Amino acid sequence: MQSFLEEVVKEVWEKYSSHEHIVFVLPSKRAGTFLKNAIAKSADSTFFAPEIYSIETFIEQISGLSYASNTQQLFILYNTYLKETSQEKDSFYSFSNWAQTLLQDFNEIDRYLVDAKKLFSNLAAIQELTHWSLQKEKTKMMEDYLRFWNNLESLYGNFNTALLSVGLGHQGLVYRKAHSELETYLEKNPNKFFVFIGFNALNTAETKIIQHILDHANSDIYWDIDSYFLEDKVHDAGFFLRQHLNTWPYLKENALKGVSSYYLGDKKINVVGVPKNVSQAKYTAHLLESIHGEKASDLKRTAVVLGDESLLNPILNSIPECIERVNVTMGYPLNKIPLASLFDQFLNLYINRNEQGWFYQNILSFLAHPYVHILLGHEDEGHKAESIEEVIKNKNWVYIGTEQIKQVEKYGTIASTLLFHEKTPTPKEILEHCLRIITALKDKLHDTKDALSLEYLYRYFNLFNQLSDLVEKYDFITDLKSLLSLYRELLSSETLDFQGEPLEGLQVMGMLESRNLDFETVIITSVNEGILPSGKSNNSFIPFDLKVQLGLPTFKEKDAVYTYHFYRLLQRAKNIYILYNTEPDVLEGGERSRLINQLLTDDNRSSIINESVASPSISPKQHVLESIEKDSSLLELIKSHALKGFSPTSLSNYVRNPIDFYKRNLLGIDDVLEVEETIAANTFGTIVHDTLEDLYTPFIGSILTEEKLVDAKTKVAELVKKHFAKTYLDGDISRGKNLIAFNVVLRYIENFINLEIEDVKKHQIKIVGLEANLKISLDIPSVDFPINLKGKLDRIDEIDGTLRIIDYKTGRVERNQLEIVDGTSITSDYKYSKAFQLLCYATMYASENPEVLMEAGIISFKKLSSGVMNFATKDKAGNGAKKETKIGKETLSLFYTELTALITEICNIKVPFEEKEV
């Protein structure tokens, strides 16, 4: 089968023996490359090649103007706006948010040769009608708003004049200028033969230029459409050509050329629903692998057409390694490269810095960037970035200044001189800093021979030089927010071009690049509403009714454009795979596209369409409880831990889940160190314990009195502040949640002392010991290595002659967690972990004082009103049970049996650590 371009070349060659005077005009540069290839294939001798232009380049040549970049347009428009506007002016940052829409409208006005005066007067009148008021006098806001719409005509005219004065134009202006310069161009090129190939939707300027050339010059035009769509009176794929047939005098007198009838030929169409975007990329890779496996040479005639171009990255990462030749017609967006986020974060560091410094999360996020790691990494002295992170986390710095960064840096001054500057830089200065960062990165990467990263750096070096020139030339980029907005604007339009052989191997392209190109196998992705077609988008200041009245395109015309491109791909293809996302999403398109539904309801084609839904095979993963067998090395860890001493907490961890005990207490795997932006529960508890120790230490060995406790209350604030500084390190407690936490600790301790004052009025309380470290050796016959039990008792006192062990808890504790029914195993349920810990403390104390009858209890600071909640044994569950709070030899003996059984289980090499469902 011949492609459309090959058919056109064959027909033109039959007419003309010499070719140097022929000018081919096509919709895109890509089509021009394939046309050259078709010409080369058809040649049997050497000849001068004809001229080949894309329509945009051809129009540019006629007009004598050059296209202004989007950034140039934005700056010139703002400059014009400043001169035009007498009232309060928007900053460049605010202006750039609405200027893109205005530029788009100016572009359409000129491309469609609309009478600007008529349009803007209508637009101003519409706005005035929309914002009518019952009051005779308009408010200042209304006057300013209407003045904006009345000034648009003047802004449009002066903007175009400013562009023309430097030989530039936005696309619409170039088209308008070309329309007026066409006669001159044709006079200068009288012997040229113009051939227009494969056009469909044309704006007014293109329509008039092409019609004029067809009427007044030696020329021809070939349309790339199937007769099936042309003859269907309602099919959108033929919408524009049917319009041209009705309105172009040339087409009324001359037959259509290029019309084919391949669409109803033999084809295989597969409509495949795939969940989410990444799955579409993976399924595309699966299809490509199948094609390669069946016949590798077929990949030369295969195209992957991306409905949503953001799929480029996952598609490229999914292409099977067996496919060696791939040509990507789209550039890789610069804003998808890791360097983009580096400079975005760098600018945001200074935009978000306040008088206290940088917020720690912004600093940590910036230091975690891979390119910052490269910058701060040192071959001999470890990673500087990590060391800064560690200090921030260890010292709980919530806000960080440059002095602290200098203080932390141990291996040089890269961070403080290159990244973290004392003064907030101006836009010009920060661009110089960015260029210095690029130079430093280049030096670091040069030795690694990372060619791709160096290519990235080169593109960003050019980008920042471009930004520097703009900031130097125009004085209105005065703040970093405006610069960041401009940086993002530039990034969105810049791409990193792929190098490849455009005519070899698999072709990956966007929908617009597929114009005039034919492939045997086509894979089209993201055929969803909102993507193909793009649907309604109101990104314009011109209302729908006014657009219709003046002949400007609306979403209806845009839908017809997408319909044409979609069906044009299907015309000559033999194997077609249409993929859509089965999970409608605001970001990833809506439901299955109407184009698919239209295909399925076409009686002439529905029989050859195979519908299916592909989803990744998911094998349900059953959570199998972990089991760790004990070997000799693990037993050594247990012996080492036993020698240091089992603590009540570590044994409680084992009761809760043996795997937790294994990871935390044997392997020492603790939670990740993080900055405590607000005080964590464990820090809170430490401060309360340390403050109470300092307050009560003078009372050891003496009886508590009301006077002593009242005096102690006066010292609470000072001691809490001291222990906050010690435990929370450099954390800020002067504001926010931390100030609240500071006052909560104060209130806890003051309330506790008030409770003690009430108790000493009724009881005689003597402090025996505080924060006492106890350690005892356990004799377990079945274990042949030393076993120790250790613990720290928060407080030991005597109340009316009865010894009492007290444990402070800043968390909530319920009384039923401390009361055990006779015969219940205390080691079988984690619910009784608090009771278990109290009995461990009692066991340790009783080993040195065997004859003492004692009580043990917990003071929960979240339930202070409950006072001391004592451990107790009960004769039965429920109400009316008889409770015994005294801990004697019998209770300790029963507990000792359970304790030794638990430790024996831990030390038994034959009993694995079995995970429990927590």
PDB file of N, CA and C in Angstrom, residues 35-101:
ATOM      1  N   LEU A  35       7.978  13.546   3.453  1.00  0.00           N
ATOM      2  CA  LEU A  35       7.820  13.871   2.027  1.00  0.00           C
ATOM      3  C   LEU A  35       9.168  13.775   1.318  1.00  0.00           C
ATOM      4  N   LYS A  36      10.226  14.285   1.971  1.00  0.00           N
ATOM      5  CA  LYS A  36      11.582  14.187   1.383  1.00  0.00           C
ATOM      6  C   LYS A  36      11.938  12.728   1.133  1.00  0.00           C
ATOM      7  N   ASN A  37      11.601  11.875   2.118  1.00  0.00           N
ATOM      8  CA  ASN A  37      11.889  10.449   1.984  1.00  0.00           C
ATOM      9  C   ASN A  37      11.115   9.833   0.810  1.00  0.00           C
ATOM     10  N   ALA A  38       9.854  10.245   0.658  1.00  0.00           N
ATOM     11  CA  ALA A  38       9.026   9.742  -0.458  1.00  0.00           C
ATOM     12  C   ALA A  38       9.607  10.188  -1.793  1.00  0.00           C
ATOM     13  N   ILE A  39      10.117  11.443  -1.841  1.00  0.00           N
ATOM     14  CA  ILE A  39      10.731  11.967  -3.072  1.00  0.00           C
ATOM     15  C   ILE A  39      11.993  11.164  -3.393  1.00  0.00           C
ATOM     16  N   ALA A  40      12.820  10.920  -2.341  1.00  0.00           N
ATOM     17  CA  ALA A  40      14.075  10.178  -2.544  1.00  0.00           C
ATOM     18  C   ALA A  40      13.795   8.760  -3.047  1.00  0.00           C
ATOM     19  N   LYS A  41      12.753   8.127  -2.526  1.00  0.00           N
ATOM     20  CA  LYS A  41      12.393   6.766  -2.940  1.00  0.00           C
ATOM     21  C   LYS A  41      11.983   6.716  -4.404  1.00  0.00           C
ATOM     22  N   SER A  42      11.296   7.780  -4.841  1.00  0.00           N
ATOM     23  CA  SER A  42      10.755   7.768  -6.213  1.00  0.00           C
ATOM     24  C   SER A  42      11.797   8.169  -7.256  1.00  0.00           C
ATOM     25  N   ALA A  43      12.935   8.723  -6.809  1.00  0.00           N
ATOM     26  CA  ALA A  43      13.934   9.257  -7.757  1.00  0.00           C
ATOM     27  C   ALA A  43      14.744   8.134  -8.386  1.00  0.00           C
ATOM     28  N   ASP A  44      14.947   8.238  -9.703  1.00  0.00           N
ATOM     29  CA  ASP A  44      15.838   7.276 -10.373  1.00  0.00           C
ATOM     30  C   ASP A  44      17.069   7.985 -10.933  1.00  0.00           C
ATOM     31  N   SER A  45      17.180   9.301 -10.698  1.00  0.00           N
ATOM     32  CA  SER A  45      18.367  10.058 -11.121  1.00  0.00           C
ATOM     33  C   SER A  45      18.537  11.247 -10.183  1.00  0.00           C
ATOM     34  N   THR A  46      19.678  11.920 -10.309  1.00  0.00           N
ATOM     35  CA  THR A  46      19.948  13.071  -9.431  1.00  0.00           C
ATOM     36  C   THR A  46      19.211  14.303  -9.944  1.00  0.00           C
ATOM     37  N   PHE A  47      18.632  15.087  -9.020  1.00  0.00           N
ATOM     38  CA  PHE A  47      17.960  16.336  -9.430  1.00  0.00           C
ATOM     39  C   PHE A  47      17.959  17.301  -8.238  1.00  0.00           C
ATOM     40  N   PHE A  48      17.707  18.569  -8.544  1.00  0.00           N
ATOM     41  CA  PHE A  48      17.604  19.558  -7.481  1.00  0.00           C
ATOM     42  C   PHE A  48      16.283  19.354  -6.744  1.00  0.00           C
ATOM     43  N   ALA A  49      16.391  19.301  -5.431  1.00  0.00           N
ATOM     44  CA  ALA A  49      15.190  19.042  -4.623  1.00  0.00           C
ATOM     45  C   ALA A  49      14.255  20.246  -4.648  1.00  0.00           C
ATOM     46  N   PRO A  50      12.964  19.997  -4.557  1.00  0.00           N
ATOM     47  CA  PRO A  50      12.007  21.106  -4.475  1.00  0.00           C
ATOM     48  C   PRO A  50      12.071  21.757  -3.088  1.00  0.00           C
ATOM     49  N   GLU A  51      11.443  22.909  -2.968  1.00  0.00           N
ATOM     50  CA  GLU A  51      11.352  23.560  -1.651  1.00  0.00           C
ATOM     51  C   GLU A  51      10.207  22.904  -0.872  1.00  0.00           C
ATOM     52  N   ILE A  52      10.467  22.648   0.410  1.00  0.00           N
ATOM     53  CA  ILE A  52       9.436  22.027   1.263  1.00  0.00           C
ATOM     54  C   ILE A  52       9.292  22.873   2.522  1.00  0.00           C
ATOM     55  N   TYR A  53       8.075  23.343   2.801  1.00  0.00           N
ATOM     56  CA  TYR A  53       7.823  24.183   3.967  1.00  0.00           C
ATOM     57  C   TYR A  53       6.637  23.642   4.771  1.00  0.00           C
ATOM     58  N   SER A  54       6.704  23.887   6.068  1.00  0.00           N
ATOM     59  CA  SER A  54       5.479  23.733   6.867  1.00  0.00           C
ATOM     60  C   SER A  54       4.674  25.009   6.635  1.00  0.00           C
ATOM     61  N   ILE A  55       3.376  24.980   6.884  1.00  0.00           N
ATOM     62  CA  ILE A  55       2.514  26.140   6.626  1.00  0.00           C
ATOM     63  C   ILE A  55       2.992  27.354   7.423  1.00  0.00           C
ATOM     64  N   GLU A  56       3.463  27.141   8.676  1.00  0.00           N
ATOM     65  CA  GLU A  56       3.906  28.267   9.514  1.00  0.00           C
ATOM     66  C   GLU A  56       5.151  28.925   8.919  1.00  0.00           C
ATOM     67  N   THR A  57       6.099  28.113   8.435  1.00  0.00           N
ATOM     68  CA  THR A  57       7.326  28.672   7.839  1.00  0.00           C
ATOM     69  C   THR A  57       6.994  29.391   6.532  1.00  0.00           C
ATOM     70  N   PHE A  58       6.090  28.835   5.761  1.00  0.00           N
ATOM     71  CA  PHE A  58       5.676  29.441   4.486  1.00  0.00           C
ATOM     72  C   PHE A  58       5.034  30.817   4.729  1.00  0.00           C
ATOM     73  N   ILE A  59       4.139  30.881   5.710  1.00  0.00           N
ATOM     74  CA  ILE A  59       3.469  32.143   6.058  1.00  0.00           C
ATOM     75  C   ILE A  59       4.496  33.163   6.552  1.00  0.00           C
ATOM     76  N   GLU A  60       5.450  32.686   7.356  1.00  0.00           N
ATOM     77  CA  GLU A  60       6.508  33.562   7.894  1.00  0.00           C
ATOM     78  C   GLU A  60       7.315  34.171   6.740  1.00  0.00           C
ATOM     79  N   GLN A  61       7.609  33.335   5.740  1.00  0.00           N
ATOM     80  CA  GLN A  61       8.382  33.799   4.578  1.00  0.00           C
ATOM     81  C   GLN A  61       7.609  34.867   3.799  1.00  0.00           C
ATOM     82  N   ILE A  62       6.308  34.679   3.645  1.00  0.00           N
ATOM     83  CA  ILE A  62       5.490  35.659   2.917  1.00  0.00           C
ATOM     84  C   ILE A  62       5.445  36.991   3.676  1.00  0.00           C
ATOM     85  N   SER A  63       5.296  36.915   5.008  1.00  0.00           N
ATOM     86  CA  SER A  63       5.079  38.127   5.810  1.00  0.00           C
ATOM     87  C   SER A  63       6.334  38.970   5.979  1.00  0.00           C
ATOM     88  N   GLY A  64       7.508  38.300   5.962  1.00  0.00           N
ATOM     89  CA  GLY A  64       8.755  39.039   6.216  1.00  0.00           C
ATOM     90  C   GLY A  64       8.997  39.275   7.707  1.00  0.00           C
ATOM     91  N   LEU A  65       8.149  38.730   8.554  1.00  0.00           N
ATOM     92  CA  LEU A  65       8.324  38.857  10.014  1.00  0.00           C
ATOM     93  C   LEU A  65       8.867  37.548  10.589  1.00  0.00           C
ATOM     94  N   SER A  66       9.375  37.629  11.813  1.00  0.00           N
ATOM     95  CA  SER A  66       9.774  36.421  12.544  1.00  0.00           C
ATOM     96  C   SER A  66       8.802  36.207  13.691  1.00  0.00           C
ATOM     97  N   TYR A  67       8.649  34.941  14.090  1.00  0.00           N
ATOM     98  CA  TYR A  67       7.748  34.644  15.207  1.00  0.00           C
ATOM     99  C   TYR A  67       8.396  35.045  16.531  1.00  0.00           C
ATOM    100  N   ALA A  68       7.652  35.789  17.348  1.00  0.00           N
ATOM    101  CA  ALA A  68       8.128  36.140  18.698  1.00  0.00           C
ATOM    102  C   ALA A  68       7.857  34.949  19.619  1.00  0.00           C
ATOM    103  N   SER A  69       8.804  34.660  20.509  1.00  0.00           N
ATOM    104  CA  SER A  69       8.577  33.566  21.475  1.00  0.00           C
ATOM    105  C   SER A  69       7.492  33.999  22.459  1.00  0.00           C
ATOM    106  N   ASN A  70       6.945  33.041  23.154  1.00  0.00           N
ATOM    107  CA  ASN A  70       5.881  33.334  24.118  1.00  0.00           C
ATOM    108  C   ASN A  70       6.371  34.302  25.190  1.00  0.00           C
ATOM    109  N   THR A  71       7.637  34.141  25.608  1.00  0.00           N
ATOM    110  CA  THR A  71       8.197  35.005  26.653  1.00  0.00           C
ATOM    111  C   THR A  71       8.368  36.427  26.137  1.00  0.00           C
ATOM    112  N   GLN A  72       8.873  36.562  24.911  1.00  0.00           N
ATOM    113  CA  GLN A  72       9.008  37.896  24.316  1.00  0.00           C
ATOM    114  C   GLN A  72       7.649  38.588  24.248  1.00  0.00           C
ATOM    115  N   GLN A  73       6.632  37.835  23.821  1.00  0.00           N
ATOM    116  CA  GLN A  73       5.283  38.406  23.739  1.00  0.00           C
ATOM    117  C   GLN A  73       4.810  38.889  25.109  1.00  0.00           C
ATOM    118  N   LEU A  74       5.056  38.081  26.130  1.00  0.00           N
ATOM    119  CA  LEU A  74       4.608  38.413  27.486  1.00  0.00           C
ATOM    120  C   LEU A  74       5.255  39.710  27.972  1.00  0.00           C
ATOM    121  N   PHE A  75       6.565  39.853  27.728  1.00  0.00           N
ATOM    122  CA  PHE A  75       7.289  41.043  28.184  1.00  0.00           C
ATOM    123  C   PHE A  75       6.865  42.294  27.408  1.00  0.00           C
ATOM    124  N   ILE A  76       6.728  42.135  26.103  1.00  0.00           N
ATOM    125  CA  ILE A  76       6.339  43.308  25.290  1.00  0.00           C
ATOM    126  C   ILE A  76       4.907  43.723  25.633  1.00  0.00           C
ATOM    127  N   LEU A  77       4.030  42.720  25.882  1.00  0.00           N
ATOM    128  CA  LEU A  77       2.648  43.041  26.251  1.00  0.00           C
ATOM    129  C   LEU A  77       2.613  43.768  27.597  1.00  0.00           C
ATOM    130  N   TYR A  78       3.428  43.345  28.562  1.00  0.00           N
ATOM    131  CA  TYR A  78       3.429  43.999  29.874  1.00  0.00           C
ATOM    132  C   TYR A  78       3.964  45.426  29.765  1.00  0.00           C
ATOM    133  N   ASN A  79       5.000  45.568  28.938  1.00  0.00           N
ATOM    134  CA  ASN A  79       5.567  46.908  28.716  1.00  0.00           C
ATOM    135  C   ASN A  79       4.502  47.840  28.137  1.00  0.00           C
ATOM    136  N   THR A  80       3.745  47.327  27.176  1.00  0.00           N
ATOM    137  CA  THR A  80       2.662  48.103  26.546  1.00  0.00           C
ATOM    138  C   THR A  80       1.574  48.408  27.581  1.00  0.00           C
ATOM    139  N   TYR A  81       1.248  47.410  28.408  1.00  0.00           N
ATOM    140  CA  TYR A  81       0.216  47.568  29.448  1.00  0.00           C
ATOM    141  C   TYR A  81       0.601  48.672  30.431  1.00  0.00           C
ATOM    142  N   LEU A  82       1.883  48.731  30.819  1.00  0.00           N
ATOM    143  CA  LEU A  82       2.331  49.765  31.763  1.00  0.00           C
ATOM    144  C   LEU A  82       2.178  51.166  31.172  1.00  0.00           C
ATOM    145  N   LYS A  83       2.463  51.273  29.877  1.00  0.00           N
ATOM    146  CA  LYS A  83       2.344  52.591  29.218  1.00  0.00           C
ATOM    147  C   LYS A  83       0.881  52.979  29.021  1.00  0.00           C
ATOM    148  N   GLU A  84       0.033  51.970  28.793  1.00  0.00           N
ATOM    149  CA  GLU A  84      -1.382  52.200  28.486  1.00  0.00           C
ATOM    150  C   GLU A  84      -2.194  52.588  29.714  1.00  0.00           C
ATOM    151  N   THR A  85      -1.880  51.925  30.832  1.00  0.00           N
ATOM    152  CA  THR A  85      -2.766  51.994  31.992  1.00  0.00           C
ATOM    153  C   THR A  85      -2.378  53.147  32.902  1.00  0.00           C
ATOM    154  N   SER A  86      -3.341  54.012  33.172  1.00  0.00           N
ATOM    155  CA  SER A  86      -3.068  55.169  34.037  1.00  0.00           C
ATOM    156  C   SER A  86      -3.419  54.855  35.495  1.00  0.00           C
ATOM    157  N   GLN A  87      -4.449  53.977  35.693  1.00  0.00           N
ATOM    158  CA  GLN A  87      -4.843  53.653  37.064  1.00  0.00           C
ATOM    159  C   GLN A  87      -3.867  52.630  37.666  1.00  0.00           C
ATOM    160  N   GLU A  88      -4.250  52.092  38.814  1.00  0.00           N
ATOM    161  CA  GLU A  88      -3.381  51.147  39.524  1.00  0.00           C
ATOM    162  C   GLU A  88      -3.038  49.952  38.626  1.00  0.00           C
ATOM    163  N   LYS A  89      -1.745  49.633  38.587  1.00  0.00           N
ATOM    164  CA  LYS A  89      -1.271  48.585  37.667  1.00  0.00           C
ATOM    165  C   LYS A  89      -0.993  47.290  38.418  1.00  0.00           C
ATOM    166  N   ASP A  90      -1.264  46.176  37.746  1.00  0.00           N
ATOM    167  CA  ASP A  90      -0.932  44.864  38.321  1.00  0.00           C
ATOM    168  C   ASP A  90       0.572  44.661  38.306  1.00  0.00           C
ATOM    169  N   SER A  91       1.089  43.926  39.286  1.00  0.00           N
ATOM    170  CA  SER A  91       2.499  43.524  39.239  1.00  0.00           C
ATOM    171  C   SER A  91       2.663  42.512  38.110  1.00  0.00           C
ATOM    172  N   PHE A  92       3.906  42.279  37.717  1.00  0.00           N
ATOM    173  CA  PHE A  92       4.147  41.331  36.618  1.00  0.00           C
ATOM    174  C   PHE A  92       3.634  39.940  36.994  1.00  0.00           C
ATOM    175  N   TYR A  93       3.765  39.585  38.289  1.00  0.00           N
ATOM    176  CA  TYR A  93       3.308  38.276  38.764  1.00  0.00           C
ATOM    177  C   TYR A  93       1.799  38.130  38.560  1.00  0.00           C
ATOM    178  N   SER A  94       1.027  39.165  38.970  1.00  0.00           N
ATOM    179  CA  SER A  94      -0.438  39.113  38.801  1.00  0.00           C
ATOM    180  C   SER A  94      -0.814  39.169  37.327  1.00  0.00           C
ATOM    181  N   PHE A  95      -0.104  40.034  36.599  1.00  0.00           N
ATOM    182  CA  PHE A  95      -0.377  40.213  35.168  1.00  0.00           C
ATOM    183  C   PHE A  95      -0.207  38.903  34.397  1.00  0.00           C
ATOM    184  N   SER A  96       0.874  38.158  34.714  1.00  0.00           N
ATOM    185  CA  SER A  96       1.177  36.933  33.955  1.00  0.00           C
ATOM    186  C   SER A  96       0.094  35.872  34.125  1.00  0.00           C
ATOM    187  N   ASN A  97      -0.711  35.988  35.200  1.00  0.00           N
ATOM    188  CA  ASN A  97      -1.784  35.007  35.424  1.00  0.00           C
ATOM    189  C   ASN A  97      -2.928  35.144  34.425  1.00  0.00           C
ATOM    190  N   TRP A  98      -3.174  36.398  33.926  1.00  0.00           N
ATOM    191  CA  TRP A  98      -4.269  36.560  32.955  1.00  0.00           C
ATOM    192  C   TRP A  98      -3.778  36.923  31.556  1.00  0.00           C
ATOM    193  N   ALA A  99      -2.489  37.259  31.445  1.00  0.00           N
ATOM    194  CA  ALA A  99      -1.965  37.720  30.144  1.00  0.00           C
ATOM    195  C   ALA A  99      -1.958  36.607  29.096  1.00  0.00           C
ATOM    196  N   GLN A 100      -1.739  35.350  29.524  1.00  0.00           N
ATOM    197  CA  GLN A 100      -1.685  34.246  28.552  1.00  0.00           C
ATOM    198  C   GLN A 100      -3.013  34.101  27.809  1.00  0.00           C
ATOM    199  N   THR A 101      -4.120  34.275  28.551  1.00  0.00           N
ATOM    200  CA  THR A 101      -5.452  34.190  27.926  1.00  0.00           C
ATOM    201  C   THR A 101      -5.621  35.321  26.914  1.00  0.00           C
TER     202      THR A 101
END
